[in-house]
Short mmCIF file of C-alpha atoms in Angstrom, two decimals:
data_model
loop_
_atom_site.label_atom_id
_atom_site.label_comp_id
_atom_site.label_asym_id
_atom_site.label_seq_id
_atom_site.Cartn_x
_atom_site.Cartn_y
_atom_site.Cartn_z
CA UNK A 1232 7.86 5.13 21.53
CA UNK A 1233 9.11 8.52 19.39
CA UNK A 1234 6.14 10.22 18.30
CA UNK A 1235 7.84 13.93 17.11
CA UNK A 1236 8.00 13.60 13.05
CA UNK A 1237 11.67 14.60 13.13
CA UNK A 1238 12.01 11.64 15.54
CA UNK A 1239 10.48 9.18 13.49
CA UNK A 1240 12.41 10.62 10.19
CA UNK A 1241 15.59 10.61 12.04
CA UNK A 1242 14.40 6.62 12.29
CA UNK A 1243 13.44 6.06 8.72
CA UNK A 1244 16.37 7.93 7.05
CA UNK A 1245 18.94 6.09 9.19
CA UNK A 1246 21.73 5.18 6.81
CA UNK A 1247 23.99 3.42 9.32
CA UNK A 1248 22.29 0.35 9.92
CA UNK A 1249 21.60 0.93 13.52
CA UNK A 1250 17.87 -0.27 13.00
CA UNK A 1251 16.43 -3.59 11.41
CA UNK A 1252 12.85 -4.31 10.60
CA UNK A 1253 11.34 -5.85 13.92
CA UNK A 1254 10.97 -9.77 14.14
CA UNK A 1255 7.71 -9.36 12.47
CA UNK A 1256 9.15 -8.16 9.08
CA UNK A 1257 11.96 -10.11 9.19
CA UNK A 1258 12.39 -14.03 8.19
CA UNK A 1259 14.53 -16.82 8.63
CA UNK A 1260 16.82 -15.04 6.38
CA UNK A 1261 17.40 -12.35 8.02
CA UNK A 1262 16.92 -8.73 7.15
CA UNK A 1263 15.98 -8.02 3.85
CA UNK A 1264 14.57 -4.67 3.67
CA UNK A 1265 17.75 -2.80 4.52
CA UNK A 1266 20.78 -4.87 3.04
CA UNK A 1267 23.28 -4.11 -0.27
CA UNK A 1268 21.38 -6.78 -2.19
CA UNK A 1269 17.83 -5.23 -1.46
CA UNK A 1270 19.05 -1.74 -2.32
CA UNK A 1271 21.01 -2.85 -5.01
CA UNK A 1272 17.26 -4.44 -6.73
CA UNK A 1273 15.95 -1.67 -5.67
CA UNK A 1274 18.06 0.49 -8.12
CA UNK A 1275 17.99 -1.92 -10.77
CA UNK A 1276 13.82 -1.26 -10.70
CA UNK A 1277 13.33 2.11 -11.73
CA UNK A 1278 12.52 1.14 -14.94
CA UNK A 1279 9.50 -1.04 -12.92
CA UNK A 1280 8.62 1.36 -10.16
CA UNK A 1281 10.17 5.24 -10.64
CA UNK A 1282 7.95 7.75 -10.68
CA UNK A 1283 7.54 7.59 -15.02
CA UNK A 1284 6.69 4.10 -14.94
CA UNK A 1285 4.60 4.21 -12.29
CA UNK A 1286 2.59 7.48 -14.73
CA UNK A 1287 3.06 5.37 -17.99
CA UNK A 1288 1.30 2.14 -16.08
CA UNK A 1289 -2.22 4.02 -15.28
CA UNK A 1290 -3.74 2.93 -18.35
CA UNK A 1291 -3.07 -1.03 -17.76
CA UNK A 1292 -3.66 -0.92 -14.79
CA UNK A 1293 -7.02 0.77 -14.95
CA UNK A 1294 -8.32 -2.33 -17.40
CA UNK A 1295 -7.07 -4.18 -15.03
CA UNK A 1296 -10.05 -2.81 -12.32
CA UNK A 1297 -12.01 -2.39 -14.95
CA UNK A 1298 -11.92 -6.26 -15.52
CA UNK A 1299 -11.76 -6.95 -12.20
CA UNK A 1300 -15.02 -4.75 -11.32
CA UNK A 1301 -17.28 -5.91 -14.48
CA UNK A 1302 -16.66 -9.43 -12.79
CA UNK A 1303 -18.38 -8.56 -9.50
CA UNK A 1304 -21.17 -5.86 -10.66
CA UNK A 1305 -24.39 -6.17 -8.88
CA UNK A 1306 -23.18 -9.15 -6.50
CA UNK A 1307 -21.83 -8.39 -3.19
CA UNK A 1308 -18.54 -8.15 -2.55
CA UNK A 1309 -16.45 -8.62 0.57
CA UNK A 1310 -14.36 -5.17 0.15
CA UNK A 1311 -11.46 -6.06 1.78
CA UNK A 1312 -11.03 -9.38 0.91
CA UNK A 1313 -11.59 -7.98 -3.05
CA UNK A 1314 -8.96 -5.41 -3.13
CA UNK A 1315 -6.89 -7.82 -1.56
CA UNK A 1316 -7.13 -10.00 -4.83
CA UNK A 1317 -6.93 -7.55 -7.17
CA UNK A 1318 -4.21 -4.78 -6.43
CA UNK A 1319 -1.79 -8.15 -6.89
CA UNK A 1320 -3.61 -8.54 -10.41
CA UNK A 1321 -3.29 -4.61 -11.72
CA UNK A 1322 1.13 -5.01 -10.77
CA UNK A 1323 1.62 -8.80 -11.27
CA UNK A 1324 3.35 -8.45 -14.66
CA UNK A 1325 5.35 -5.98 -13.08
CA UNK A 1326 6.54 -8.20 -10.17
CA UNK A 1327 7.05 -11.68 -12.12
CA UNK A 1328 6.12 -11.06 -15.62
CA UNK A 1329 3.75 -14.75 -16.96
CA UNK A 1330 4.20 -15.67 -13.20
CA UNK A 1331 2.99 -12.52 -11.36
CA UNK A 1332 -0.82 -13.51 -11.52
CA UNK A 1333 -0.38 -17.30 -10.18
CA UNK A 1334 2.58 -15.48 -6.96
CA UNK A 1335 0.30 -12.87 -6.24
CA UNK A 1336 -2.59 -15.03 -5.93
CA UNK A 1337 -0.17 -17.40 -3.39
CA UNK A 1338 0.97 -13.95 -1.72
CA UNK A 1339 -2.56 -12.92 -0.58
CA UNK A 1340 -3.00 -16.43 0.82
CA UNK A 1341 -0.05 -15.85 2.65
CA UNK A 1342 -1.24 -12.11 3.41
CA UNK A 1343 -4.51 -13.56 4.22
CA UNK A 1344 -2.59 -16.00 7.19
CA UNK A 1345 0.05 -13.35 8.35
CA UNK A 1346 -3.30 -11.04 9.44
CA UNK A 1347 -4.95 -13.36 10.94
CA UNK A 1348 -2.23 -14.69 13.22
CA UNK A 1349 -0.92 -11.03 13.70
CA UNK A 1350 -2.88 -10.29 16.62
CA UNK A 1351 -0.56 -12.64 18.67
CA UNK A 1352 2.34 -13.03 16.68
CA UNK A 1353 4.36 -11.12 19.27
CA UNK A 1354 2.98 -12.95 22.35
CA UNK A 1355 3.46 -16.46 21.60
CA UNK A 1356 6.47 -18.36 20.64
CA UNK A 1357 6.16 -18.80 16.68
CA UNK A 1358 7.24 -22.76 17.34
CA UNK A 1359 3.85 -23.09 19.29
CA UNK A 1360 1.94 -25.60 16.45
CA UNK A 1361 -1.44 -23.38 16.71
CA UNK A 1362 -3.20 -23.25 13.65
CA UNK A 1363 -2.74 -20.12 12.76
CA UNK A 1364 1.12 -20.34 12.89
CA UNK A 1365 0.95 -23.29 10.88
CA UNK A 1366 -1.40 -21.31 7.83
CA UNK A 1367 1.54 -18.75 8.00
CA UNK A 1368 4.14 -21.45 7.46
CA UNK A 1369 2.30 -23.41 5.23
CA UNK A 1370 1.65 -20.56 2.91
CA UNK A 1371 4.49 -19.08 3.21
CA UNK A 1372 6.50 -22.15 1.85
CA UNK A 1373 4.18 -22.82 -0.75
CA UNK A 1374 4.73 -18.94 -1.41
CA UNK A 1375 8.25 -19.47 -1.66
CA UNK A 1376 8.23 -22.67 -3.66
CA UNK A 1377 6.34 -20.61 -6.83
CA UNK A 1378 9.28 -17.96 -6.84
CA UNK A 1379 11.72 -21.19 -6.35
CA UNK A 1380 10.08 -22.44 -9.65
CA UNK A 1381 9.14 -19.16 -11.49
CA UNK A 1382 13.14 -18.02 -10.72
CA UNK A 1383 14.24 -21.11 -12.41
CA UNK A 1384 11.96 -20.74 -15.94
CA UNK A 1385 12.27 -17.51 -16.87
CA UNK A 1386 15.58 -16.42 -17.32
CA UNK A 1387 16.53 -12.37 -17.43
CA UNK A 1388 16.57 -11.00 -20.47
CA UNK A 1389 20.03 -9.41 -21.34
CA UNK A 1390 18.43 -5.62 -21.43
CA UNK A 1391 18.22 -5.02 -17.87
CA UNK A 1392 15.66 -2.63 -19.14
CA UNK A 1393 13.56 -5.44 -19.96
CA UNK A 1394 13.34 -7.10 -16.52
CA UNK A 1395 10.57 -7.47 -14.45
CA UNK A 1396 11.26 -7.63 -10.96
CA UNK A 1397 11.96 -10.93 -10.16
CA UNK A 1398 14.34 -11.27 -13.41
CA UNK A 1399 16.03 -8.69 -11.75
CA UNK A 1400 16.72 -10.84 -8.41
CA UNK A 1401 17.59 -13.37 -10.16
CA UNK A 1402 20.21 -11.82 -12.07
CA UNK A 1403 21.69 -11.04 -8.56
CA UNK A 1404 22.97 -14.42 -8.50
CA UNK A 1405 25.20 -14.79 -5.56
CA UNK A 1406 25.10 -11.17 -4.15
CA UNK A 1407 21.66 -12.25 -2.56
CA UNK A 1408 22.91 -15.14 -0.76
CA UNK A 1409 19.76 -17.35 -1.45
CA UNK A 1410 17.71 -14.73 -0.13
CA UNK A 1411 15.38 -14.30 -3.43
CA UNK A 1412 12.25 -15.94 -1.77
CA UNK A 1413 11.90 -13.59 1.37
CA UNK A 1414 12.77 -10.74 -0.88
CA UNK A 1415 10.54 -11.28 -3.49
CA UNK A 1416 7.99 -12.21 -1.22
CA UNK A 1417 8.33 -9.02 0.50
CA UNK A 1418 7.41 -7.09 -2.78
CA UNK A 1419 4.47 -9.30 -3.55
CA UNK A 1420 2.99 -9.20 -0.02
CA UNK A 1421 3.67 -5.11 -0.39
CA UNK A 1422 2.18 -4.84 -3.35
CA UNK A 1423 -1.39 -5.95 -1.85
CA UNK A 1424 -1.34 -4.86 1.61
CA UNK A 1425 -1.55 -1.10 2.08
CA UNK A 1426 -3.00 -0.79 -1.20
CA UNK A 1427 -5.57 -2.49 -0.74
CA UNK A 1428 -6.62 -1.48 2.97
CA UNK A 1429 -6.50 1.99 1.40
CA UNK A 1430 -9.03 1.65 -1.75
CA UNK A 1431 -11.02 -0.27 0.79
CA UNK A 1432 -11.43 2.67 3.29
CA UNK A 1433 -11.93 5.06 0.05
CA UNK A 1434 -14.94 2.84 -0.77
CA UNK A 1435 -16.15 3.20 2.65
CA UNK A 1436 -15.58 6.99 3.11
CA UNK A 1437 -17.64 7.60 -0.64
CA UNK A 1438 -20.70 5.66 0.29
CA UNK A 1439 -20.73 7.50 3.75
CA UNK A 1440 -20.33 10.67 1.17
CA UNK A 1441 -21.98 11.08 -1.51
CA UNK A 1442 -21.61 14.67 -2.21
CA UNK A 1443 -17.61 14.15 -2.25
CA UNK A 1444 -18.49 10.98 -5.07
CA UNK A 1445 -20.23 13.58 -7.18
CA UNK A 1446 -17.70 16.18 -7.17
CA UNK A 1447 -15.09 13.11 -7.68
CA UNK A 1448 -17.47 12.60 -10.55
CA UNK A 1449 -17.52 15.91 -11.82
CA UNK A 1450 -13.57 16.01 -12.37
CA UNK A 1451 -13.60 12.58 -14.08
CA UNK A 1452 -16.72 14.18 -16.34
CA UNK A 1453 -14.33 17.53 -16.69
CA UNK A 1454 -10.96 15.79 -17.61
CA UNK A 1455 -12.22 12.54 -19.55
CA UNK A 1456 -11.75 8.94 -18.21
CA UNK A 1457 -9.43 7.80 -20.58
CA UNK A 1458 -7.13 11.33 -19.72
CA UNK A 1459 -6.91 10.74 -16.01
CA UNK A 1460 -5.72 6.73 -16.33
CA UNK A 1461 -3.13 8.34 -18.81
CA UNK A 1462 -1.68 10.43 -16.04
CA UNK A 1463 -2.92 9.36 -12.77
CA UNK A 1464 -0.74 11.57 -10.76
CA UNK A 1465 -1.43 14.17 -12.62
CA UNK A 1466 -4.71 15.32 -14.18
CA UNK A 1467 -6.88 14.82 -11.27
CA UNK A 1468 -5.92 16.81 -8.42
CA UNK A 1469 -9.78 16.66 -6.12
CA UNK A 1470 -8.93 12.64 -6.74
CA UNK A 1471 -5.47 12.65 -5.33
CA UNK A 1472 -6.27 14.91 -2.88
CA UNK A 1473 -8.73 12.45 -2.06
CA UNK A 1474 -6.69 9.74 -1.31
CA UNK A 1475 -3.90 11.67 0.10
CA UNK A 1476 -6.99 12.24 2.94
CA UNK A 1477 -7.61 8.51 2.91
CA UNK A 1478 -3.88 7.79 3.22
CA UNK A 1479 -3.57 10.68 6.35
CA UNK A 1480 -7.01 9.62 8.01
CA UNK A 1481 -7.20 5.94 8.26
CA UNK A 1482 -3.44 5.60 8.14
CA UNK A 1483 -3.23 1.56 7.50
CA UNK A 1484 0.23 0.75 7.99
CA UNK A 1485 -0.25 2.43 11.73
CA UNK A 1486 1.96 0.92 14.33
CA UNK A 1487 5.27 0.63 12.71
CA UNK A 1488 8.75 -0.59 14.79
CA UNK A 1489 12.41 -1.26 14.37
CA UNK A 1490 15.22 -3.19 16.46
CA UNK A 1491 18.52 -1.49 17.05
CA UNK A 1492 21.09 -2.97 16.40
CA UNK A 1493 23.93 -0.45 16.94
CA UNK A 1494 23.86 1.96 19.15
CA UNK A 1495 22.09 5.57 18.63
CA UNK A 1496 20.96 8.58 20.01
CA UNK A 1497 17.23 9.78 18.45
CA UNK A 1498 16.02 12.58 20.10
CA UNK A 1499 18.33 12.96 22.56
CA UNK A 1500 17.83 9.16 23.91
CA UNK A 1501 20.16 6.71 23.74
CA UNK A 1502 19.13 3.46 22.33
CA UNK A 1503 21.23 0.29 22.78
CA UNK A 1504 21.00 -2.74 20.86
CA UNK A 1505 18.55 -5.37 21.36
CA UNK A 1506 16.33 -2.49 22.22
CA UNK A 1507 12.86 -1.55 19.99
CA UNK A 1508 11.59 1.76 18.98
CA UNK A 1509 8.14 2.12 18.10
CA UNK A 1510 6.01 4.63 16.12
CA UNK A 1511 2.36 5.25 15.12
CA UNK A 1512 2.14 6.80 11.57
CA UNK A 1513 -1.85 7.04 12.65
CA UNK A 1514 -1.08 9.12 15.63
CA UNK A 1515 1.36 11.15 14.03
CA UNK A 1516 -1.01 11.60 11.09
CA UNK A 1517 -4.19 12.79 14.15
CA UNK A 1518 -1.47 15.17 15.87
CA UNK A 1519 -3.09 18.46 16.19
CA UNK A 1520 0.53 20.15 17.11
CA UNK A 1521 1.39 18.98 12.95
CA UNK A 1522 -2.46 19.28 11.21
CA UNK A 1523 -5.19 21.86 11.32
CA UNK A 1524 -8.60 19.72 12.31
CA UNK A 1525 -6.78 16.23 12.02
CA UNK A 1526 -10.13 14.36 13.27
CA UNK A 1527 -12.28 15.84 10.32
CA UNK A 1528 -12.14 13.86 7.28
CA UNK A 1529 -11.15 16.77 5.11
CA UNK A 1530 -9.48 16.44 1.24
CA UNK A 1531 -9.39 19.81 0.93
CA UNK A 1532 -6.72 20.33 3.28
CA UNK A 1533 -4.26 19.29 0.03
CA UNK A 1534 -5.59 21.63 -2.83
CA UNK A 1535 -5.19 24.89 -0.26
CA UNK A 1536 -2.26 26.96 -0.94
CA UNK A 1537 -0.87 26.64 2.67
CA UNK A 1538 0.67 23.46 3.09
CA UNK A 1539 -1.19 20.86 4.85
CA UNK A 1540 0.86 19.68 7.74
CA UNK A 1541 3.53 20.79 8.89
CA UNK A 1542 7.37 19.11 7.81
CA UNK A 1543 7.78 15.42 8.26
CA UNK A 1544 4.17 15.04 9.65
CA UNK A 1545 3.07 12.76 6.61
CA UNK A 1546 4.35 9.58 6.24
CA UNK A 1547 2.33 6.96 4.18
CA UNK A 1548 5.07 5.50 2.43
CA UNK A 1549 7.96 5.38 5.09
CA UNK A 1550 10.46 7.27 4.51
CA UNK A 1551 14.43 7.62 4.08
CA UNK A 1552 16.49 4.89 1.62
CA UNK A 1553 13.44 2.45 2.77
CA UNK A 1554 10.46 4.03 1.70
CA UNK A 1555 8.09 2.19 -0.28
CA UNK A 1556 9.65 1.39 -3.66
CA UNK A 1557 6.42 1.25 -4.94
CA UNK A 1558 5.69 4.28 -3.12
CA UNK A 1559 4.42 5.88 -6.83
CA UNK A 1560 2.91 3.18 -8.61
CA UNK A 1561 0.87 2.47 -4.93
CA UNK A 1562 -0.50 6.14 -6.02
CA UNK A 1563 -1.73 5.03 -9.66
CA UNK A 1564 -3.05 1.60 -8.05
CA UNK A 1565 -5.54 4.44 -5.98
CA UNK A 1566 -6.42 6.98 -8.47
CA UNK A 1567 -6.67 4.19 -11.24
CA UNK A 1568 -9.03 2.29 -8.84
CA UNK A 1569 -11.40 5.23 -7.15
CA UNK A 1570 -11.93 6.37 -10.64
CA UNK A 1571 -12.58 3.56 -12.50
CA UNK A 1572 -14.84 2.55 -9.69
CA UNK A 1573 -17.05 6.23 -9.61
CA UNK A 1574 -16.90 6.29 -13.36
CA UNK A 1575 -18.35 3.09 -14.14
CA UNK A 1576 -20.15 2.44 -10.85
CA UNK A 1577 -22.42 3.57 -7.44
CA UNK A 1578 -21.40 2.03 -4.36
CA UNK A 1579 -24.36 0.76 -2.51
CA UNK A 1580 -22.87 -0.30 0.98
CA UNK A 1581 -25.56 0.15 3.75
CA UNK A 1582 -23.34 -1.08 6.38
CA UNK A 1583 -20.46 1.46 5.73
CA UNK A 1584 -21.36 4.01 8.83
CA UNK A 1585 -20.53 0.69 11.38
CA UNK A 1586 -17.73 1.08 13.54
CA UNK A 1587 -14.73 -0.69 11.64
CA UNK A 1588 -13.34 -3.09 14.25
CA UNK A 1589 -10.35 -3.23 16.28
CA UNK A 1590 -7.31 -2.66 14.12
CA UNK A 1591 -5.30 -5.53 12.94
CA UNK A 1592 -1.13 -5.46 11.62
CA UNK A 1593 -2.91 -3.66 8.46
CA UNK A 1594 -5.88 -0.94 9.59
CA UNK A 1595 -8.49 -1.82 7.44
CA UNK A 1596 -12.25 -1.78 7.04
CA UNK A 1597 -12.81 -5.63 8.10
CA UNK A 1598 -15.99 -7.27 7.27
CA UNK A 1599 -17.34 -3.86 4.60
CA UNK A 1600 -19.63 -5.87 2.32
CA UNK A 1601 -20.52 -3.42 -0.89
CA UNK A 1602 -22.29 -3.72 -3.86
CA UNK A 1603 -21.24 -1.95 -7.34
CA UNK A 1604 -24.26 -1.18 -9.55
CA UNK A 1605 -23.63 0.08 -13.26
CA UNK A 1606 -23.95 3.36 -13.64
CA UNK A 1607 -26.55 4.46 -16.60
CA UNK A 1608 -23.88 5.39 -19.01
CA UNK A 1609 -20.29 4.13 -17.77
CA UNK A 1610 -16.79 6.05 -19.13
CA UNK A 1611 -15.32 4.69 -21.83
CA UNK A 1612 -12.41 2.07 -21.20
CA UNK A 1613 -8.88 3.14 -21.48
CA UNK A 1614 -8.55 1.25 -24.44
CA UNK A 1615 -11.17 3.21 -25.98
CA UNK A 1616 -8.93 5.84 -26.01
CA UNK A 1617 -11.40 8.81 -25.48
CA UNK A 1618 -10.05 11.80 -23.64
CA UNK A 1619 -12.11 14.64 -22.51
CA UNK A 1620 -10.68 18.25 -21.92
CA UNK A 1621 -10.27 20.95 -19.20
CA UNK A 1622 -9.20 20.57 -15.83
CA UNK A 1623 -10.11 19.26 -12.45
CA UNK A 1624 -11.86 21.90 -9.77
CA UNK A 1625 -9.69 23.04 -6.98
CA UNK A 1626 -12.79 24.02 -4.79
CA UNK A 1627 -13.67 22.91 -1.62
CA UNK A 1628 -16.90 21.18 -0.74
#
């Protein structure tokens, strides 16, 4: 267990192959998170998931809540189990193009089973028939058999530039060794996890704080609605400072581990193969040798001009040539959603101060229930194209 942050980036930015994902990343296939033909699809996504797509996206993606939310107003809503179904919705184009809605909605199925079974995944054989296990398989295959089918119909266009993600797999051909299934299902099953576990624990920390919803308020009033969904990551600095907190305090992809598979020396110990290395990005992100106050929920730490941690000490995303590929449009997925939610919306969610439950494979608020009533007078959609002026405040509150 490495819990020093140049430990754990000596882990992620391992370029030697002396670690693999541990058996419960992995498939049948093998590894497919570290290999030439993952990297390689990786590079050939930029267009998809670089840090100007991921900008240029905000506004679709924003309609996309903004659909998704109008559908649920005044009802109750399990939080979890929402976000879950939408953060596939606001990226599925992205992922699979006229396919991405009907595999993402297969993917959180199969999200849906992998959680549930988690808790014992790494106790009990996996050929044990226990009901769980058999919801994994079963949804996984079906998983599998939509990217089978969705592979086959839509062909890559001839401007790579023009590919969504799995047109890009596919035009792998051979180099992937009939590995496109696990590897697209990797991406979709990404694509909804953290996200979402993330967006649900913002819900939960704004209805346990109002006065932070107001000032979030007050920068969407300042900048304009329509401004911040045109650059996410960049016009609203209280909101992303907001869920850079949410990202640091509730942490939910928190227990993360590798098998070596070569030998290696981290930290002056020498790992041997068939050994596993474990580290908590939660701990590391509660370490009061790397933050100032890391038990106080506090989003101010990121608009100070000291930095707020010390090096390597914040790690939401991974790291190294594995982090998160979506790493930046993850970041539009939060700002998009936290604003469109305060701008068109109040959270009423009286059970948000309850403990949240033991943590599962993805730390999440389990079991939330919210309800979003219409504001009085709600932004104007991102279609509308209305853009207000000035700046978000930098203050503290």
């Amino acid at each position: 267990m490495f819990q020093h942050p140049d430990h754990i980036h000596e882990i992620f930015a391992d370029a030697h192959g002396a670690f693999a994902p541990d058996a419960g990343e992995t498939t049948e296939e093998g590894d497919i998170t570290g290999g030439q033909a993952w990297m390689s699809a990786r590079a050939h996504s930029t267009h998809l998931f670089g840090a100007s797509a991921a900008r240029a996206s905000g506004e679709s993606v924003a309609a996309a809540f903004q659909a998704h939310f109008a559908r649920h107003a005044g009802s109750e809503i399990d939080v979890v189990g929402t976000f879950f179904d939408l953060c596939g919705s606001t990226v599925g184009d992205l992922c699979a193009g006229p396919y991405g809605e009907r595999l993402e909605r297969a993917a959180a199925d199969h999200l849906r089973a992998l959680l549930a079974g988690a808790a014992t995944s790494g106790l009990l054989p996996s050929w044990l028939p226990l009901p769980r296990a058999r919801r994994v398989r079963a949804t996984g295959a079906r998983l599998a058999e939509l990217i089978e089918d969705a592979a086959a119909r839509d062909a890559p266009p001839d401007d790579p530039a023009a590919r969504n993600f799995l047109q890009v797999l596919t035009a792998g051909g051979d180099e992937l060794g009939g590995r496109l299934p696990a590897m697209m299902r990797t991406l979709l099953v990404a694509s909804l996890a953290s996200p979402a576990a993330a967006l649900a624990w913002a819900v939960r920390e704004l209805a346990l704080r109002p006065a932070e919803a107001e000032a979030l308020r007050e920068e969407i009033a300042s900048v304009g609605y329509a401004g911040i969904v045109r650059d996410p990551l960049g016009a609203a600095p209280r909101s992303l400072a907001f869920l850079k907190e949410v990202l640091r305090f509730h942490s939910p992809a928190w227990l993360l581990q590798r098998d070596v598979v070569r030998p290696v020396t981290v930290g002056g110990v020498r790992l041997e193969p068939g050994e596993r290395v474990a580290f908590s990005l939660y701990l590391l992100h509660h370490d009061d040798r790397w933050w100032s106050e890391p038990g106080r929920f506090r989003p101010g730490r990121w608009l100070a001009d000291t930095p707020a941690h010390a090096p390597r000490a914040y790690r939401p995303f991974g790291g190294g040539p594995r982090i998160c590929a979506g790493a930046q449009l993850g970041m539009v997925q939060l700002v998009c959603g936290v604003t469109t939610l305060l701008a068109h919306y109040d959270i009423d969610a009286p059970g948000a101060a309850a403990p949240p439950g033991k943590p599962e494979a993805v730390r999440a608020p389990y079991g939330l229930r919210a309800t979003l009533r219409p504001r009085p007078s709600p932004a104007p959609s991102p279609a509308d194209g209305a853009a207000g002026s000035g700046s978000g405040s930098g203050s503290e509150r």
